[in-house]
Coordinates of C-alpha atoms and ligand atoms in Angstrom, one line a residue:
M28 CA -29.4 17.9 38.7
N29 CA -31.4 15.1 37.2
I30 CA -35.0 15.5 36.0
T31 CA -37.7 13.7 38.1
D32 CA -40.8 15.2 36.5
V33 CA -42.1 17.4 33.6
K34 CA -45.5 19.1 33.7
A35 CA -47.5 21.2 31.3
I36 CA -50.4 23.3 32.7
P37 CA -52.6 25.2 30.2
L38 CA -54.3 28.4 31.4
V39 CA -57.1 30.4 29.8
R40 CA -58.3 33.9 30.8
S41 CA -61.0 35.8 29.0
L42 CA -60.3 39.4 28.3
D43 CA -62.7 42.1 29.5
E44 CA -62.6 43.8 26.1
T45 CA -61.8 42.8 22.5
F46 CA -58.6 44.1 20.9
F47 CA -58.3 44.7 17.2
G48 CA -54.9 44.7 15.3
G49 CA -54.2 45.1 11.6
T50 CA -55.6 41.7 10.7
Y51 CA -57.1 40.0 13.8
R52 CA -59.0 40.4 17.0
I53 CA -58.1 39.0 20.5
T54 CA -60.7 38.0 23.0
S55 CA -58.7 35.9 25.5
R56 CA -55.2 35.4 26.9
N57 CA -54.1 31.8 26.9
T58 CA -50.7 30.6 28.1
L59 CA -48.9 27.4 29.1
V60 CA -47.0 27.0 32.4
T61 CA -44.2 24.4 32.1
E62 CA -42.3 22.8 34.9
V63 CA -39.1 20.7 35.1
W64 CA -38.7 19.1 38.5
T65 CA -35.2 17.9 39.6
D66 CA -33.7 15.7 42.3
N67 CA -31.8 18.6 43.9
G68 CA -35.1 20.2 44.9
V69 CA -35.2 22.8 42.1
V70 CA -38.3 23.3 40.0
G71 CA -37.7 25.0 36.7
Q72 CA -40.8 27.0 35.8
A73 CA -41.8 29.2 32.9
F74 CA -44.9 30.4 31.1
G75 CA -45.3 31.5 27.5
G76 CA -47.3 31.3 24.3
D77 CA -50.8 32.4 23.6
E78 CA -52.2 29.3 21.9
W79 CA -55.7 27.9 22.0
R80 CA -56.3 25.8 18.8
Y81 CA -53.5 23.4 19.4
Q82 CA -53.0 23.8 23.2
T83 CA -54.3 20.3 23.9
E84 CA -51.8 18.7 21.5
I85 CA -48.9 20.7 22.9
V86 CA -49.8 19.5 26.4
R87 CA -50.1 15.9 25.2
V88 CA -46.7 16.0 23.4
I89 CA -45.0 17.3 26.5
E90 CA -46.6 15.0 29.0
E91 CA -46.8 11.8 26.9
K92 CA -43.9 12.0 24.5
F93 CA -41.2 14.3 26.0
K94 CA -41.5 13.5 29.6
P95 CA -40.4 9.8 29.3
L96 CA -37.4 11.0 27.2
L97 CA -36.3 13.5 29.9
I98 CA -36.8 11.7 33.2
G99 CA -33.4 10.8 34.8
E100 CA -31.5 13.2 32.5
D101 CA -29.2 16.0 33.6
V102 CA -30.6 19.6 33.2
R103 CA -27.2 20.8 32.2
D104 CA -27.4 18.8 28.9
V105 CA -29.7 21.3 27.2
E106 CA -28.4 20.6 23.7
K107 CA -28.7 16.9 24.1
L108 CA -32.2 17.2 25.5
W109 CA -33.3 19.6 22.7
D110 CA -32.1 17.2 20.1
R111 CA -33.9 14.3 21.8
M112 CA -37.2 16.3 21.6
F113 CA -36.6 17.5 18.1
Y114 CA -35.8 14.2 16.5
C115 CA -38.3 12.0 18.4
E116 CA -41.2 10.2 16.7
L117 CA -44.4 11.9 17.8
D118 CA -47.1 9.9 16.1
L119 CA -48.8 13.1 15.0
E120 CA -49.9 11.7 11.7
N121 CA -47.4 13.8 9.8
R122 CA -47.7 12.8 6.1
S123 CA -45.2 15.4 5.0
I124 CA -47.2 15.9 1.8
H125 CA -49.3 19.0 2.6
T126 CA -48.7 22.4 4.2
L127 CA -51.4 21.5 6.8
D128 CA -49.0 18.8 8.1
L129 CA -46.7 21.6 9.1
A130 CA -49.1 22.4 12.0
N131 CA -47.8 19.2 13.7
K132 CA -44.3 20.6 13.4
A133 CA -45.4 23.9 15.0
V134 CA -47.0 21.9 17.8
Q135 CA -43.8 20.0 18.4
M136 CA -41.7 23.2 18.3
Q137 CA -44.0 25.0 20.8
A138 CA -43.9 21.9 23.1
I139 CA -40.0 22.0 22.8
S140 CA -40.1 25.7 23.6
G141 CA -42.0 25.3 26.8
V142 CA -39.9 22.5 28.1
D143 CA -36.6 24.1 27.0
I144 CA -37.3 27.4 28.7
A145 CA -38.2 25.6 32.0
L146 CA -35.0 23.6 31.6
W147 CA -33.0 26.9 31.4
D148 CA -34.8 28.2 34.5
A149 CA -33.9 24.9 36.3
L150 CA -30.3 25.2 35.2
G151 CA -30.1 28.8 36.4
K152 CA -31.7 28.0 39.7
S153 CA -29.4 25.0 40.1
L154 CA -26.3 27.1 39.5
N155 CA -27.7 30.1 41.4
T156 CA -27.2 32.3 38.3
P157 CA -29.7 34.4 36.3
V158 CA -30.4 33.0 32.8
Y159 CA -29.1 36.2 31.0
K160 CA -25.7 35.7 32.8
L161 CA -25.6 32.0 31.6
L162 CA -26.2 33.3 28.1
G163 CA -23.5 36.0 28.1
G164 CA -24.7 38.9 30.2
F165 CA -24.2 41.7 27.7
R166 CA -26.3 44.3 29.7
D167 CA -28.3 44.5 32.9
E168 CA -31.2 46.5 31.6
V169 CA -33.1 46.7 28.3
P170 CA -35.2 49.6 26.8
V171 CA -38.9 49.0 26.9
V172 CA -41.5 49.8 24.3
A173 CA -45.3 49.5 24.7
I174 CA -47.4 47.5 22.3
G175 CA -50.4 49.7 21.7
G176 CA -52.3 51.9 19.3
Y177 CA -55.0 49.3 18.8
Y178 CA -58.0 50.1 16.8
A179 CA -61.3 50.3 18.7
K180 CA -64.8 51.4 18.2
D181 CA -65.2 55.0 19.3
K182 CA -61.5 55.5 19.6
G183 CA -60.7 58.9 18.0
D184 CA -57.6 61.1 17.8
R185 CA -58.0 62.3 21.3
E186 CA -58.0 58.8 22.8
L187 CA -55.1 57.7 20.7
I188 CA -53.0 60.7 21.8
A189 CA -54.0 60.2 25.4
E190 CA -52.8 56.6 25.2
M191 CA -49.5 57.5 23.7
V192 CA -48.7 60.3 26.0
G193 CA -49.7 58.0 28.8
Y194 CA -46.9 55.6 27.7
Q195 CA -44.4 58.5 27.9
E196 CA -45.6 59.4 31.3
M197 CA -45.1 55.8 32.4
G198 CA -41.4 56.3 31.5
L199 CA -41.4 53.9 28.5
T200 CA -38.9 54.4 25.7
G201 CA -41.4 54.2 22.9
V202 CA -44.4 52.4 21.4
K203 CA -45.1 49.8 18.7
M204 CA -48.4 51.0 17.3
K205 CA -50.8 49.1 15.1
V206 CA -51.3 50.0 11.5
G207 CA -52.8 48.2 8.5
R208 CA -56.5 47.9 9.4
V209 CA -57.6 51.1 7.6
E210 CA -56.6 52.9 4.4
V211 CA -52.8 53.7 4.1
A212 CA -53.6 57.5 4.2
E213 CA -55.5 57.2 7.4
D214 CA -52.7 55.2 9.0
V215 CA -50.2 57.8 7.9
R216 CA -52.4 60.4 9.6
R217 CA -52.6 58.4 12.8
V218 CA -48.8 58.1 12.9
Q219 CA -48.4 61.8 12.2
I220 CA -50.6 62.8 15.2
V221 CA -48.7 60.4 17.4
R222 CA -45.4 61.8 16.4
K223 CA -46.6 65.4 16.9
A224 CA -48.0 64.6 20.4
T225 CA -44.9 62.6 21.6
G226 CA -42.1 64.8 20.3
P227 CA -39.0 63.9 18.3
D228 CA -37.3 61.5 20.7
F229 CA -40.0 59.0 21.5
V230 CA -39.4 55.7 19.7
I231 CA -42.2 54.9 17.3
A232 CA -42.4 51.6 15.5
C233 CA -45.3 50.4 13.4
D234 CA -46.7 46.9 13.1
A235 CA -49.0 46.0 10.2
N236 CA -49.5 42.3 11.1
Q237 CA -49.1 41.2 7.5
A238 CA -51.9 43.5 6.2
W239 CA -50.4 45.1 3.1
T240 CA -49.2 44.3 -0.4
P241 CA -45.6 45.4 -0.9
D242 CA -46.8 48.4 -2.9
E243 CA -49.1 49.6 -0.1
A244 CA -46.3 49.1 2.5
I245 CA -43.8 51.0 0.3
E246 CA -46.3 53.8 -0.1
F247 CA -46.7 53.9 3.7
C248 CA -42.9 54.1 4.2
H249 CA -42.6 57.0 1.8
R250 CA -45.4 58.9 3.4
V251 CA -44.0 58.6 6.9
A252 CA -40.4 59.1 5.8
D253 CA -40.0 62.3 7.9
L254 CA -41.5 60.8 11.1
N255 CA -38.4 58.8 12.2
I256 CA -40.1 55.4 12.4
R257 CA -37.7 53.0 14.2
W258 CA -39.0 49.9 12.3
L259 CA -41.9 48.6 10.3
E260 CA -43.0 45.2 11.4
E261 CA -44.6 42.5 9.3
P262 CA -45.6 44.9 6.5
V263 CA -46.6 42.4 3.8
Q264 CA -49.1 39.6 3.5
W265 CA -48.3 36.0 4.6
Y266 CA -47.7 34.6 1.1
D267 CA -45.1 37.1 0.0
Q268 CA -42.7 37.1 2.9
L269 CA -39.2 36.7 1.4
H270 CA -39.6 38.6 -1.9
G271 CA -42.2 41.1 -0.6
L272 CA -40.2 42.0 2.6
R273 CA -37.1 42.4 0.6
R274 CA -38.8 44.9 -1.8
V275 CA -40.2 46.9 1.2
R276 CA -36.9 46.9 2.9
Q277 CA -35.0 48.2 -0.2
A278 CA -37.6 50.7 -1.5
G279 CA -39.1 51.8 1.8
K280 CA -35.9 52.9 3.6
I281 CA -37.3 52.0 7.0
P282 CA -35.8 49.0 8.9
V283 CA -38.1 45.9 8.5
S284 CA -38.8 43.5 11.3
A285 CA -40.3 40.0 10.9
G286 CA -40.0 36.5 12.0
Q287 CA -42.5 36.2 14.9
G288 CA -44.2 33.3 13.1
E289 CA -41.0 31.3 12.4
I290 CA -40.8 28.0 14.2
S291 CA -37.1 27.2 13.8
R292 CA -33.7 28.6 13.1
F293 CA -34.0 27.5 9.5
G294 CA -36.9 29.9 8.7
C295 CA -34.9 32.6 10.4
R296 CA -31.9 31.7 8.3
D297 CA -34.0 32.1 5.1
L298 CA -35.3 35.5 6.1
I299 CA -31.7 36.7 6.8
L300 CA -30.2 35.2 3.6
S301 CA -33.0 36.6 1.5
E302 CA -32.1 40.0 2.8
A303 CA -35.8 40.3 3.9
V304 CA -35.2 41.7 7.4
D305 CA -33.1 44.2 9.4
I306 CA -34.6 42.9 12.7
L307 CA -35.7 39.4 13.6
N308 CA -38.5 39.4 16.2
V309 CA -38.7 35.6 16.5
D310 CA -40.6 34.4 19.5
V311 CA -38.7 32.0 21.9
T312 CA -42.0 30.4 23.1
I313 CA -42.9 29.4 19.5
A314 CA -39.5 28.7 17.8
G315 CA -37.8 26.1 20.0
G316 CA -36.9 27.8 23.2
I317 CA -33.7 29.4 24.5
T318 CA -31.4 26.7 23.1
E319 CA -32.7 27.5 19.6
W320 CA -32.9 31.2 20.1
R321 CA -29.2 31.6 21.0
K322 CA -28.3 29.9 17.7
I323 CA -30.6 32.3 15.8
A324 CA -29.2 35.4 17.6
A325 CA -25.6 34.3 16.9
M326 CA -26.4 33.8 13.2
A327 CA -28.2 37.2 13.0
G328 CA -25.3 38.9 14.7
M329 CA -22.8 37.6 12.1
L330 CA -24.9 39.2 9.4
D331 CA -25.6 42.5 11.1
I332 CA -29.2 41.7 11.9
S333 CA -30.6 42.9 15.2
M334 CA -32.8 40.8 17.5
G335 CA -36.2 42.0 18.7
H336 CA -38.7 39.7 20.4
H337 CA -42.4 39.2 20.0
E338 CA -44.0 40.0 23.3
E339 CA -43.3 37.5 26.2
P340 CA -41.2 40.0 28.3
Q341 CA -40.8 37.5 31.1
V342 CA -38.3 35.5 28.9
A343 CA -37.4 38.1 26.3
I344 CA -35.7 40.4 28.9
H345 CA -33.1 37.7 29.6
L346 CA -32.5 37.0 25.9
L347 CA -32.2 40.6 24.7
A348 CA -29.9 41.5 27.6
S349 CA -27.6 38.5 26.9
V350 CA -26.4 39.5 23.4
A351 CA -24.8 42.5 21.7
N352 CA -27.4 42.7 19.0
G353 CA -30.5 42.7 21.3
L354 CA -33.0 45.6 20.9
Y355 CA -36.2 46.5 22.8
V356 CA -38.3 44.4 25.2
E357 CA -42.1 44.7 24.6
I358 CA -44.8 45.0 27.1
F359 CA -48.6 45.6 27.1
P360 CA -49.0 48.5 29.5
D361 CA -52.8 47.9 29.2
R362 CA -53.4 45.3 31.9
D363 CA -56.6 44.3 30.1
R364 CA -54.6 43.2 27.0
D365 CA -52.1 40.9 28.9
P366 CA -53.5 40.2 32.4
M367 CA -51.3 37.0 32.7
W368 CA -48.1 39.1 32.7
Y369 CA -49.5 41.2 35.5
E370 CA -51.1 38.4 37.5
L371 CA -49.0 35.3 37.1
P372 CA -45.6 36.5 38.4
V373 CA -45.5 37.2 42.1
Q374 CA -43.4 40.3 41.4
Q375 CA -43.1 42.7 38.4
P376 CA -39.7 43.7 37.1
V377 CA -38.5 47.3 37.7
I378 CA -39.0 49.7 34.8
R379 CA -37.2 53.1 35.2
D380 CA -36.2 55.8 32.8
G381 CA -37.3 53.7 29.8
Y382 CA -35.4 50.6 30.8
M383 CA -36.4 47.3 32.4
K384 CA -34.0 45.8 34.9
V385 CA -33.2 42.1 34.2
P386 CA -34.4 40.2 37.3
Y387 CA -31.2 39.2 39.1
E388 CA -32.6 36.2 41.0
S389 CA -31.4 32.8 39.8
G390 CA -33.0 31.3 36.7
L391 CA -35.6 33.5 35.0
G392 CA -36.1 35.3 38.3
I393 CA -39.9 35.1 38.3
A394 CA -41.8 33.1 40.9
L395 CA -45.3 32.3 39.7
N396 CA -48.4 32.8 41.7
H397 CA -49.9 29.3 42.4
E398 CA -53.4 30.7 43.2
V399 CA -53.5 32.3 39.7
I400 CA -52.4 29.1 38.1
S401 CA -55.2 27.2 39.9
K402 CA -57.7 29.9 39.0
Y403 CA -57.1 29.9 35.2
F404 CA -56.2 26.2 34.8
V405 CA -58.4 24.5 32.3
N406 CA -58.6 20.8 31.5
P407 CA -56.7 20.4 28.2
S408 CA -59.7 18.8 26.6
E409 CA -61.8 21.9 27.3
V410 CA -59.4 24.4 25.8
H411 CA -61.5 26.2 23.3
N412 CA -61.7 29.8 22.1
P413 CA -64.0 31.0 19.3
Q414 CA -61.8 34.0 18.4
V415 CA -61.3 34.4 14.7
S416 CA -58.9 36.6 12.7
Ligands
MG19 MG1 -45.9 41.8 15.4

């Protein structure tokens, strides 16, 4: 089970329409395919992330820095290999004197993530075992929520209701809808009509994408108090995460989810110990891969914090199924928002009665379509996207 090669393949696909969240817009779907080749004929393969600004550096770190450290090593030694990537000298001109220097650390962590997830896929394939079983196998299916409720020009109440009822008709458990782009009162009204249209049992969560002050977020919580909101995600602005989230959590009385931007277990630890979250939605493709995620999930479990996951259902399904404190897997039912998830895997996971079955094939259980990889491959030096937030 020794490693013979490591590859990073950046993909870019333009979206047919622009999607508006609380604080940003999306015009393309980028991702990174990572591969770990072994001498037993197994190729670990994964995809994840949606990066464009630093994709070139991430690819360079994997191919030029990590690959020489990993060739000849045993894929079973995931902890040793993770440490080797984490503590290596990267020559990324990190002065450690400025917050901007942290971008280099985020590049490193995303590079570790891609390699580590492919390592786990290789390990599962080598042992003929699904990844979620390697991690603990707590359940065989996970409830699914849609990410939706985006703002759009000419999208009125009728279109919003049709979208939400459509998710119900698809058999999904619920929706995580966008809030934060308009006045609080208007967002409250949007959530009210969605609750009315979908009935009392449909799971509704709200994601503000760091749009509000704590006072605005608390006002929103109070005004939707009778609407059974499952959680409020990233309610407060980027600069007030620990104190601001704690205030919203305590005064708003709605479970708070955050952590999708954290790049390590240490940031997650600080969110937990600051009593800032009820749910961590840390993203395995950003925060160090599966080896790091299982430490975060264990730490969260000890302190009664639940684990969500930011997008990336192809990996999240295994993680959330593996632990007792896992919650919902998220998908974009709108193919136009996440075409990679629909086009890259050869086969889609089964979704029935609100639940996604964990793929039972070995590893992550997703074979990737080589034609799609070739179609959207871009030379790393040409990765560019003019999208702005
Ligand atoms: Mg979010």
